[in-house]
Amino acid sequence: MKLKEIEEKLSLADKLSKKDILSLKTFCHPDLYEDNDKLKDRAKVLFQKIIDLEENINNPLIIKTKRKDFKVLQKYHEDGISDTFIVESNKKYLLKLSKGKQFNLYLKNEKEVLKKLYPDDEKQETFKKYMPNLVEDFVLDGKVALVYKYCRGYIPLSKKNKEYENKIPLKHIAWIYRRLYSILGYIHSKQYIYGSINPDSIWIHGKNHGVILWDFGFCHSEPHTYKSLPLNCKQYYPPEIIFSKEAGTNADLFSSAILFEELVKNLPDGFYSFMKALKLCKEFRPSDTWWIYDEFSQCLERYFGKPTYAGEL
């Protein structure tokens, strides 16, 4: 079994039996890779993850709230301000926990923003699938915790990109982006800046190219002047945000272009020109996201033809 296969199995750790975990430990032991330092280091990281998973299965952590008792199954994702766990209480949920009290304000903001943005009428019903569904919130050891419905099949774009060794095919990225511009169009129509376009905040579904925006801690009504940013994500932000100047919704469009160019090397001319326009200075950058959605859809059709299933990612 190759290390890449082990990584893929660990990404679905909640489905692994004790027998499966024992098998992974056997194939992943660092001593098997003595002749290759790079593979040995990679095996060490995976082996520790398996040890942690095994410990969690044997001695599960139980989080008690006023409404439910949540059994922690595994740590699923982490970013600069929070950790996300798969938890269980009759059924599975995703629990997002602040990394420390200093980050609580972002999760509190996320809770309030989602209340205002979550679609509440039939015309906007379609946008629910792009947003996490909050079911409970509480404070654990001074840290804010948000519990969401389980997003089956979704993983952070950063993880999927790592699986593909930073070479996800353009056809997949393009269809993901079409959905990204759709949800941004909705958020911007409410006069909100999403404020967190990066590979950790965009979660994708490999089969249907679905998109969920996972982090709303930096989402604010426009105009807004940002005083702080997600850790290790400054490269995705436009100058007006970096230099703490007033920003509008088209800041998200700049960020989307930077990420697109990071994901897709050697852009075809049509996509290159499109993304170049989104990186103009604030005053000349497009600001109508629904127009961007339509233009990107046309660019997509010119390059790949009429919409068809792009295959599983």
mmCIF file of C-alpha atoms in Angstrom:
data_model
loop_
_atom_site.group_PDB
_atom_site.id
_atom_site.type_symbol
_atom_site.label_atom_id
_atom_site.label_comp_id
_atom_site.label_asym_id
_atom_site.label_seq_id
_atom_site.Cartn_x
_atom_site.Cartn_y
_atom_site.Cartn_z
ATOM 1 C CA MET A 1 0.000 0.000 0.000
ATOM 2 C CA LYS A 2 1.427 3.383 -1.032
ATOM 3 C CA LEU A 3 1.571 6.361 1.310
ATOM 4 C CA LYS A 4 -0.831 8.276 -0.935
ATOM 5 C CA GLU A 5 -3.417 5.502 -0.514
ATOM 6 C CA ILE A 6 -2.926 5.660 3.257
ATOM 7 C CA GLU A 7 -3.469 9.433 3.208
ATOM 8 C CA GLU A 8 -6.696 8.944 1.252
ATOM 9 C CA LYS A 9 -7.953 6.328 3.708
ATOM 10 C CA LEU A 10 -7.136 8.585 6.665
ATOM 11 C CA SER A 11 -9.186 11.381 5.083
ATOM 12 C CA LEU A 12 -12.167 9.037 5.613
ATOM 13 C CA ALA A 13 -11.020 7.949 9.058
ATOM 14 C CA ASP A 14 -14.526 7.948 10.530
ATOM 15 C CA LYS A 15 -15.277 4.908 8.342
ATOM 16 C CA LEU A 16 -12.225 2.893 9.408
ATOM 17 C CA SER A 17 -12.523 -0.131 11.686
ATOM 18 C CA LYS A 18 -9.905 -1.116 14.278
ATOM 19 C CA LYS A 19 -8.755 -3.815 11.852
ATOM 20 C CA ASP A 20 -8.306 -1.210 9.095
ATOM 21 C CA ILE A 21 -6.265 1.002 11.409
ATOM 22 C CA LEU A 22 -4.001 -1.879 12.399
ATOM 23 C CA SER A 23 -3.423 -2.623 8.713
ATOM 24 C CA LEU A 24 -2.527 1.013 8.004
ATOM 25 C CA LYS A 25 -0.039 1.014 10.889
ATOM 26 C CA THR A 26 1.679 -2.020 9.379
ATOM 27 C CA PHE A 27 2.098 -0.441 5.939
ATOM 28 C CA CYS A 28 2.965 3.001 7.275
ATOM 29 C CA HIS A 29 5.717 2.246 9.775
ATOM 30 C CA PRO A 30 8.640 4.665 9.211
ATOM 31 C CA ASP A 31 11.175 1.828 9.402
ATOM 32 C CA LEU A 32 9.903 0.601 6.037
ATOM 33 C CA TYR A 33 11.294 3.734 4.402
ATOM 34 C CA GLU A 34 14.840 3.818 5.763
ATOM 35 C CA ASP A 35 16.288 4.247 2.269
ATOM 36 C CA ASN A 36 14.278 7.358 1.428
ATOM 37 C CA ASP A 37 14.414 10.275 3.879
ATOM 38 C CA LYS A 38 11.556 12.142 2.172
ATOM 39 C CA LEU A 39 9.195 9.161 2.334
ATOM 40 C CA LYS A 40 10.316 8.343 5.875
ATOM 41 C CA ASP A 41 9.413 11.852 7.081
ATOM 42 C CA ARG A 42 6.039 11.583 5.359
ATOM 43 C CA ALA A 43 5.477 8.138 6.925
ATOM 44 C CA LYS A 44 6.303 9.506 10.397
ATOM 45 C CA VAL A 45 3.569 12.143 10.081
ATOM 46 C CA LEU A 46 1.007 9.589 8.884
ATOM 47 C CA PHE A 47 2.043 7.049 11.513
ATOM 48 C CA GLN A 48 1.476 9.612 14.280
ATOM 49 C CA LYS A 49 -1.956 10.418 12.861
ATOM 50 C CA ILE A 50 -2.817 6.727 12.983
ATOM 51 C CA ILE A 51 -1.586 6.466 16.584
ATOM 52 C CA ASP A 52 -3.724 9.479 17.551
ATOM 53 C CA LEU A 53 -6.732 8.010 15.770
ATOM 54 C CA GLU A 54 -6.271 4.687 17.523
ATOM 55 C CA GLU A 55 -6.016 6.429 20.900
ATOM 56 C CA ASN A 56 -9.185 8.385 20.195
ATOM 57 C CA ILE A 57 -11.085 5.196 19.320
ATOM 58 C CA ASN A 58 -9.928 3.420 22.479
ATOM 59 C CA ASN A 59 -10.490 6.447 24.738
ATOM 60 C CA PRO A 60 -13.023 8.720 23.052
ATOM 61 C CA LEU A 61 -13.413 12.284 24.277
ATOM 62 C CA ILE A 62 -16.996 13.161 25.248
ATOM 63 C CA ILE A 63 -18.120 16.799 25.145
ATOM 64 C CA LYS A 64 -21.261 17.421 27.181
ATOM 65 C CA THR A 65 -23.538 20.369 26.391
ATOM 66 C CA LYS A 66 -27.001 21.343 27.635
ATOM 67 C CA ARG A 67 -28.592 19.712 24.594
ATOM 68 C CA LYS A 68 -26.330 16.830 23.576
ATOM 69 C CA ASP A 69 -23.306 14.702 24.405
ATOM 70 C CA PHE A 70 -20.829 14.727 21.515
ATOM 71 C CA LYS A 71 -18.292 11.934 21.083
ATOM 72 C CA VAL A 72 -15.195 13.208 19.263
ATOM 73 C CA LEU A 73 -14.357 10.813 16.428
ATOM 74 C CA GLN A 74 -11.407 12.584 14.852
ATOM 75 C CA LYS A 75 -9.761 15.907 14.176
ATOM 76 C CA TYR A 76 -10.675 16.688 10.588
ATOM 77 C CA HIS A 77 -9.151 20.062 9.766
ATOM 78 C CA GLU A 78 -7.335 23.026 11.255
ATOM 79 C CA ASP A 79 -6.525 26.549 10.195
ATOM 80 C CA GLY A 80 -5.066 29.601 11.882
ATOM 81 C CA ILE A 81 -8.001 30.304 14.179
ATOM 82 C CA SER A 82 -9.876 27.036 14.744
ATOM 83 C CA ASP A 83 -9.833 23.246 14.736
ATOM 84 C CA THR A 84 -12.631 21.202 13.176
ATOM 85 C CA PHE A 85 -13.617 17.792 14.532
ATOM 86 C CA ILE A 86 -15.996 15.109 13.358
ATOM 87 C CA VAL A 87 -18.239 14.382 16.342
ATOM 88 C CA GLU A 88 -21.176 12.089 16.927
ATOM 89 C CA SER A 89 -24.421 12.319 18.864
ATOM 90 C CA ASN A 90 -26.775 9.764 17.259
ATOM 91 C CA LYS A 91 -25.534 11.183 13.961
ATOM 92 C CA LYS A 92 -22.392 12.961 12.798
ATOM 93 C CA TYR A 93 -21.686 16.664 13.058
ATOM 94 C CA LEU A 94 -18.745 18.989 12.473
ATOM 95 C CA LEU A 95 -17.571 20.859 15.555
ATOM 96 C CA LYS A 96 -15.461 23.958 15.007
ATOM 97 C CA LEU A 97 -13.506 24.993 18.107
ATOM 98 C CA SER A 98 -11.567 28.238 18.558
ATOM 99 C CA LYS A 99 -7.824 27.667 19.008
ATOM 100 C CA GLY A 100 -7.805 30.088 21.937
ATOM 101 C CA LYS A 101 -9.762 32.852 23.645
ATOM 102 C CA GLN A 102 -8.031 35.449 21.445
ATOM 103 C CA PHE A 103 -9.777 33.896 18.405
ATOM 104 C CA ASN A 104 -13.264 33.758 19.912
ATOM 105 C CA LEU A 105 -14.335 37.007 18.254
ATOM 106 C CA TYR A 106 -14.011 35.432 14.805
ATOM 107 C CA LEU A 107 -16.264 32.489 15.645
ATOM 108 C CA LYS A 108 -18.732 34.822 17.336
ATOM 109 C CA ASN A 109 -18.767 36.941 14.182
ATOM 110 C CA GLU A 110 -19.253 33.806 12.072
ATOM 111 C CA LYS A 111 -22.304 32.837 14.124
ATOM 112 C CA GLU A 112 -23.903 36.277 13.762
ATOM 113 C CA VAL A 113 -23.102 36.615 10.056
ATOM 114 C CA LEU A 114 -24.546 33.191 9.224
ATOM 115 C CA LYS A 115 -27.780 34.118 11.003
ATOM 116 C CA LYS A 116 -28.099 37.141 8.713
ATOM 117 C CA LEU A 117 -26.944 35.479 5.494
ATOM 118 C CA TYR A 118 -28.522 32.019 5.711
ATOM 119 C CA PRO A 119 -31.272 31.936 3.035
ATOM 120 C CA ASP A 120 -34.780 32.180 4.476
ATOM 121 C CA ASP A 121 -37.052 32.211 1.427
ATOM 122 C CA GLU A 122 -37.756 29.921 -1.523
ATOM 123 C CA LYS A 123 -36.051 32.139 -4.094
ATOM 124 C CA GLN A 124 -32.754 31.879 -2.220
ATOM 125 C CA GLU A 125 -33.137 28.219 -1.209
ATOM 126 C CA THR A 126 -30.512 27.041 -3.707
ATOM 127 C CA PHE A 127 -27.734 28.930 -1.873
ATOM 128 C CA LYS A 128 -28.141 26.907 1.353
ATOM 129 C CA LYS A 129 -26.010 24.110 -0.101
ATOM 130 C CA TYR A 130 -23.032 26.478 -0.302
ATOM 131 C CA MET A 131 -23.065 27.423 3.382
ATOM 132 C CA PRO A 132 -22.518 25.495 6.643
ATOM 133 C CA ASN A 133 -25.702 24.841 8.611
ATOM 134 C CA LEU A 134 -25.250 25.887 12.262
ATOM 135 C CA VAL A 135 -27.195 23.753 14.752
ATOM 136 C CA GLU A 136 -25.654 24.647 18.125
ATOM 137 C CA ASP A 137 -23.036 26.832 19.786
ATOM 138 C CA PHE A 138 -21.458 26.802 23.241
ATOM 139 C CA VAL A 139 -18.272 27.684 25.115
ATOM 140 C CA LEU A 140 -15.777 24.956 26.033
ATOM 141 C CA ASP A 141 -12.970 25.848 28.447
ATOM 142 C CA GLY A 142 -13.333 29.492 27.475
ATOM 143 C CA LYS A 143 -13.224 28.742 23.736
ATOM 144 C CA VAL A 144 -16.194 29.269 21.418
ATOM 145 C CA ALA A 145 -17.492 26.120 19.714
ATOM 146 C CA LEU A 146 -19.845 25.975 16.725
ATOM 147 C CA VAL A 147 -21.590 22.736 15.737
ATOM 148 C CA TYR A 148 -22.654 22.264 12.110
ATOM 149 C CA LYS A 149 -24.511 19.614 10.179
ATOM 150 C CA TYR A 150 -22.103 17.049 8.767
ATOM 151 C CA CYS A 151 -20.890 17.900 5.247
ATOM 152 C CA ARG A 152 -20.629 14.401 3.807
ATOM 153 C CA GLY A 153 -18.102 14.069 1.017
ATOM 154 C CA TYR A 154 -16.659 17.587 1.381
ATOM 155 C CA ILE A 155 -12.991 18.231 2.062
ATOM 156 C CA PRO A 156 -10.903 21.434 2.129
ATOM 157 C CA LEU A 157 -9.527 22.435 -1.265
ATOM 158 C CA SER A 158 -6.068 22.511 0.355
ATOM 159 C CA LYS A 159 -6.293 18.768 1.099
ATOM 160 C CA LYS A 160 -7.526 17.862 -2.370
ATOM 161 C CA ASN A 161 -4.789 19.972 -3.945
ATOM 162 C CA LYS A 162 -2.200 18.155 -1.844
ATOM 163 C CA GLU A 163 -3.591 14.795 -3.011
ATOM 164 C CA TYR A 164 -3.060 15.941 -6.590
ATOM 165 C CA GLU A 165 0.419 17.266 -5.775
ATOM 166 C CA ASN A 166 -0.729 20.805 -6.735
ATOM 167 C CA LYS A 167 -1.896 19.648 -10.166
ATOM 168 C CA ILE A 168 -5.698 19.542 -10.065
ATOM 169 C CA PRO A 169 -6.847 19.617 -13.742
ATOM 170 C CA LEU A 170 -8.206 22.935 -15.018
ATOM 171 C CA LYS A 171 -11.599 21.417 -15.936
ATOM 172 C CA HIS A 172 -12.247 20.582 -12.274
ATOM 173 C CA ILE A 173 -11.030 23.927 -10.922
ATOM 174 C CA ALA A 174 -13.155 25.759 -13.492
ATOM 175 C CA TRP A 175 -16.391 24.031 -12.488
ATOM 176 C CA ILE A 176 -15.615 24.561 -8.805
ATOM 177 C CA TYR A 177 -15.070 28.256 -9.516
ATOM 178 C CA ARG A 178 -18.380 28.564 -11.324
ATOM 179 C CA ARG A 179 -20.074 27.502 -8.096
ATOM 180 C CA LEU A 180 -17.767 29.756 -6.063
ATOM 181 C CA TYR A 181 -18.863 32.803 -8.066
ATOM 182 C CA SER A 182 -22.475 31.753 -7.576
ATOM 183 C CA ILE A 183 -22.297 31.815 -3.766
ATOM 184 C CA LEU A 184 -20.165 34.973 -3.818
ATOM 185 C CA GLY A 185 -22.840 36.567 -5.981
ATOM 186 C CA TYR A 186 -25.401 35.779 -3.295
ATOM 187 C CA ILE A 187 -23.206 37.021 -0.413
ATOM 188 C CA HIS A 188 -22.294 40.208 -2.279
ATOM 189 C CA SER A 189 -25.959 40.854 -3.114
ATOM 190 C CA LYS A 190 -26.460 41.145 0.655
ATOM 191 C CA GLN A 191 -23.637 43.751 0.730
ATOM 192 C CA TYR A 192 -21.235 41.446 2.584
ATOM 193 C CA ILE A 193 -17.545 40.814 1.906
ATOM 194 C CA TYR A 194 -16.719 37.136 2.439
ATOM 195 C CA GLY A 195 -13.144 38.058 3.338
ATOM 196 C CA SER A 196 -11.601 34.589 3.444
ATOM 197 C CA ILE A 197 -10.941 33.218 -0.047
ATOM 198 C CA ASN A 198 -8.153 30.673 0.491
ATOM 199 C CA PRO A 199 -7.648 26.895 0.050
ATOM 200 C CA ASP A 200 -8.654 26.101 3.652
ATOM 201 C CA SER A 201 -11.953 27.988 3.609
ATOM 202 C CA ILE A 202 -13.257 26.514 0.341
ATOM 203 C CA TRP A 203 -14.485 22.949 0.817
ATOM 204 C CA ILE A 204 -15.259 20.889 -2.268
ATOM 205 C CA HIS A 205 -17.089 17.689 -3.171
ATOM 206 C CA GLY A 206 -15.073 15.444 -5.464
ATOM 207 C CA LYS A 207 -18.030 13.862 -7.265
ATOM 208 C CA ASN A 208 -20.284 16.804 -8.045
ATOM 209 C CA HIS A 209 -17.794 19.695 -7.700
ATOM 210 C CA GLY A 210 -19.996 21.165 -4.991
ATOM 211 C CA VAL A 211 -18.637 24.021 -2.899
ATOM 212 C CA ILE A 212 -19.141 25.017 0.731
ATOM 213 C CA LEU A 213 -17.600 28.177 2.149
ATOM 214 C CA TRP A 214 -16.440 27.007 5.548
ATOM 215 C CA ASP A 215 -15.105 30.094 7.364
ATOM 216 C CA PHE A 216 -17.245 33.186 7.897
ATOM 217 C CA GLY A 217 -15.170 34.679 10.716
ATOM 218 C CA PHE A 218 -13.823 37.438 8.456
ATOM 219 C CA CYS A 219 -17.121 38.138 6.688
ATOM 220 C CA HIS A 220 -18.323 41.730 7.165
ATOM 221 C CA SER A 221 -20.845 44.115 5.658
ATOM 222 C CA GLU A 222 -19.305 46.537 3.192
ATOM 223 C CA PRO A 223 -17.511 48.859 3.367
ATOM 224 C CA HIS A 224 -15.142 47.412 5.937
ATOM 225 C CA THR A 225 -11.606 48.141 7.080
ATOM 226 C CA TYR A 226 -9.777 44.960 8.102
ATOM 227 C CA LYS A 227 -7.482 45.234 11.129
ATOM 228 C CA SER A 228 -6.497 41.547 11.170
ATOM 229 C CA LEU A 229 -6.351 38.675 8.673
ATOM 230 C CA PRO A 230 -6.300 34.850 8.766
ATOM 231 C CA LEU A 231 -2.825 33.555 9.598
ATOM 232 C CA ASN A 232 -0.620 32.640 6.619
ATOM 233 C CA CYS A 233 -3.175 33.919 4.081
ATOM 234 C CA LYS A 234 -2.009 37.457 3.330
ATOM 235 C CA GLN A 235 -0.923 36.482 -0.182
ATOM 236 C CA TYR A 236 -4.579 36.200 -1.225
ATOM 237 C CA TYR A 237 -5.649 39.697 -0.217
ATOM 238 C CA PRO A 238 -5.770 42.906 -2.307
ATOM 239 C CA PRO A 239 -3.749 45.994 -1.344
ATOM 240 C CA GLU A 240 -6.718 47.801 0.220
ATOM 241 C CA ILE A 241 -7.077 45.013 2.807
ATOM 242 C CA ILE A 242 -3.356 44.479 3.373
ATOM 243 C CA PHE A 243 -2.898 48.181 4.129
ATOM 244 C CA SER A 244 -6.069 48.430 6.269
ATOM 245 C CA LYS A 245 -7.961 50.656 3.885
ATOM 246 C CA GLU A 246 -11.672 50.549 3.174
ATOM 247 C CA ALA A 247 -12.625 47.433 1.203
ATOM 248 C CA GLY A 248 -15.715 46.379 -0.729
ATOM 249 C CA THR A 249 -17.074 43.131 -2.141
ATOM 250 C CA ASN A 250 -14.714 43.188 -5.134
ATOM 251 C CA ALA A 251 -11.875 42.377 -2.696
ATOM 252 C CA ASP A 252 -13.151 38.788 -2.855
ATOM 253 C CA LEU A 253 -12.819 38.809 -6.644
ATOM 254 C CA PHE A 254 -9.161 39.822 -6.366
ATOM 255 C CA SER A 255 -8.581 36.972 -3.905
ATOM 256 C CA SER A 256 -10.338 34.485 -6.191
ATOM 257 C CA ALA A 257 -7.994 35.401 -9.060
ATOM 258 C CA ILE A 258 -4.857 34.983 -6.928
ATOM 259 C CA LEU A 259 -6.011 31.552 -5.766
ATOM 260 C CA PHE A 260 -7.024 30.484 -9.292
ATOM 261 C CA GLU A 261 -3.565 31.316 -10.628
ATOM 262 C CA GLU A 262 -2.005 29.427 -7.733
ATOM 263 C CA LEU A 263 -4.090 26.331 -8.497
ATOM 264 C CA VAL A 264 -3.734 26.390 -12.279
ATOM 265 C CA LYS A 265 -0.312 26.785 -13.817
ATOM 266 C CA ASN A 266 0.060 28.037 -17.407
ATOM 267 C CA LEU A 267 -3.395 29.577 -17.731
ATOM 268 C CA PRO A 268 -5.012 29.503 -21.205
ATOM 269 C CA ASP A 269 -5.379 32.983 -22.731
ATOM 270 C CA GLY A 270 -9.094 33.324 -21.999
ATOM 271 C CA PHE A 271 -8.730 32.495 -18.323
ATOM 272 C CA TYR A 272 -5.545 34.554 -18.023
ATOM 273 C CA SER A 273 -7.265 37.710 -19.327
ATOM 274 C CA PHE A 274 -10.267 37.079 -17.089
ATOM 275 C CA MET A 275 -8.188 36.745 -13.912
ATOM 276 C CA LYS A 276 -5.961 39.677 -14.870
ATOM 277 C CA ALA A 277 -9.036 41.940 -14.883
ATOM 278 C CA LEU A 278 -9.946 40.808 -11.368
ATOM 279 C CA LYS A 279 -6.526 41.877 -10.081
ATOM 280 C CA LEU A 280 -6.838 45.506 -11.120
ATOM 281 C CA CYS A 281 -6.744 48.168 -8.434
ATOM 282 C CA LYS A 282 -9.923 48.573 -6.409
ATOM 283 C CA GLU A 283 -11.300 51.477 -8.449
ATOM 284 C CA PHE A 284 -10.994 49.663 -11.806
ATOM 285 C CA ARG A 285 -11.733 46.119 -10.613
ATOM 286 C CA PRO A 286 -15.167 44.692 -11.576
ATOM 287 C CA SER A 287 -17.663 44.753 -8.709
ATOM 288 C CA ASP A 288 -20.765 43.076 -10.165
ATOM 289 C CA THR A 289 -20.255 39.454 -9.111
ATOM 290 C CA TRP A 290 -23.302 38.153 -11.007
ATOM 291 C CA TRP A 291 -21.816 39.652 -14.162
ATOM 292 C CA ILE A 292 -18.533 37.905 -13.292
ATOM 293 C CA TYR A 293 -20.454 34.650 -12.868
ATOM 294 C CA ASP A 294 -21.987 35.008 -16.339
ATOM 295 C CA GLU A 295 -18.694 36.002 -17.972
ATOM 296 C CA PHE A 296 -16.834 33.115 -16.316
ATOM 297 C CA SER A 297 -19.560 30.681 -17.430
ATOM 298 C CA GLN A 298 -19.127 31.894 -21.018
ATOM 299 C CA CYS A 299 -15.340 31.554 -20.730
ATOM 300 C CA LEU A 300 -15.844 28.031 -19.432
ATOM 301 C CA GLU A 301 -18.134 27.129 -22.322
ATOM 302 C CA ARG A 302 -15.775 28.593 -24.935
ATOM 303 C CA TYR A 303 -12.927 26.486 -23.592
ATOM 304 C CA PHE A 304 -14.697 23.214 -22.680
ATOM 305 C CA GLY A 305 -17.945 23.362 -24.660
ATOM 306 C CA LYS A 306 -21.467 23.119 -23.250
ATOM 307 C CA PRO A 307 -21.681 22.049 -19.601
ATOM 308 C CA THR A 308 -21.154 18.314 -19.100
ATOM 309 C CA TYR A 309 -20.102 16.217 -16.150
ATOM 310 C CA ALA A 310 -16.341 16.717 -15.758
ATOM 311 C CA GLY A 311 -15.847 13.394 -13.972
ATOM 312 C CA GLU A 312 -14.947 12.630 -10.395
ATOM 313 C CA LEU A 313 -12.154 14.621 -8.763
#
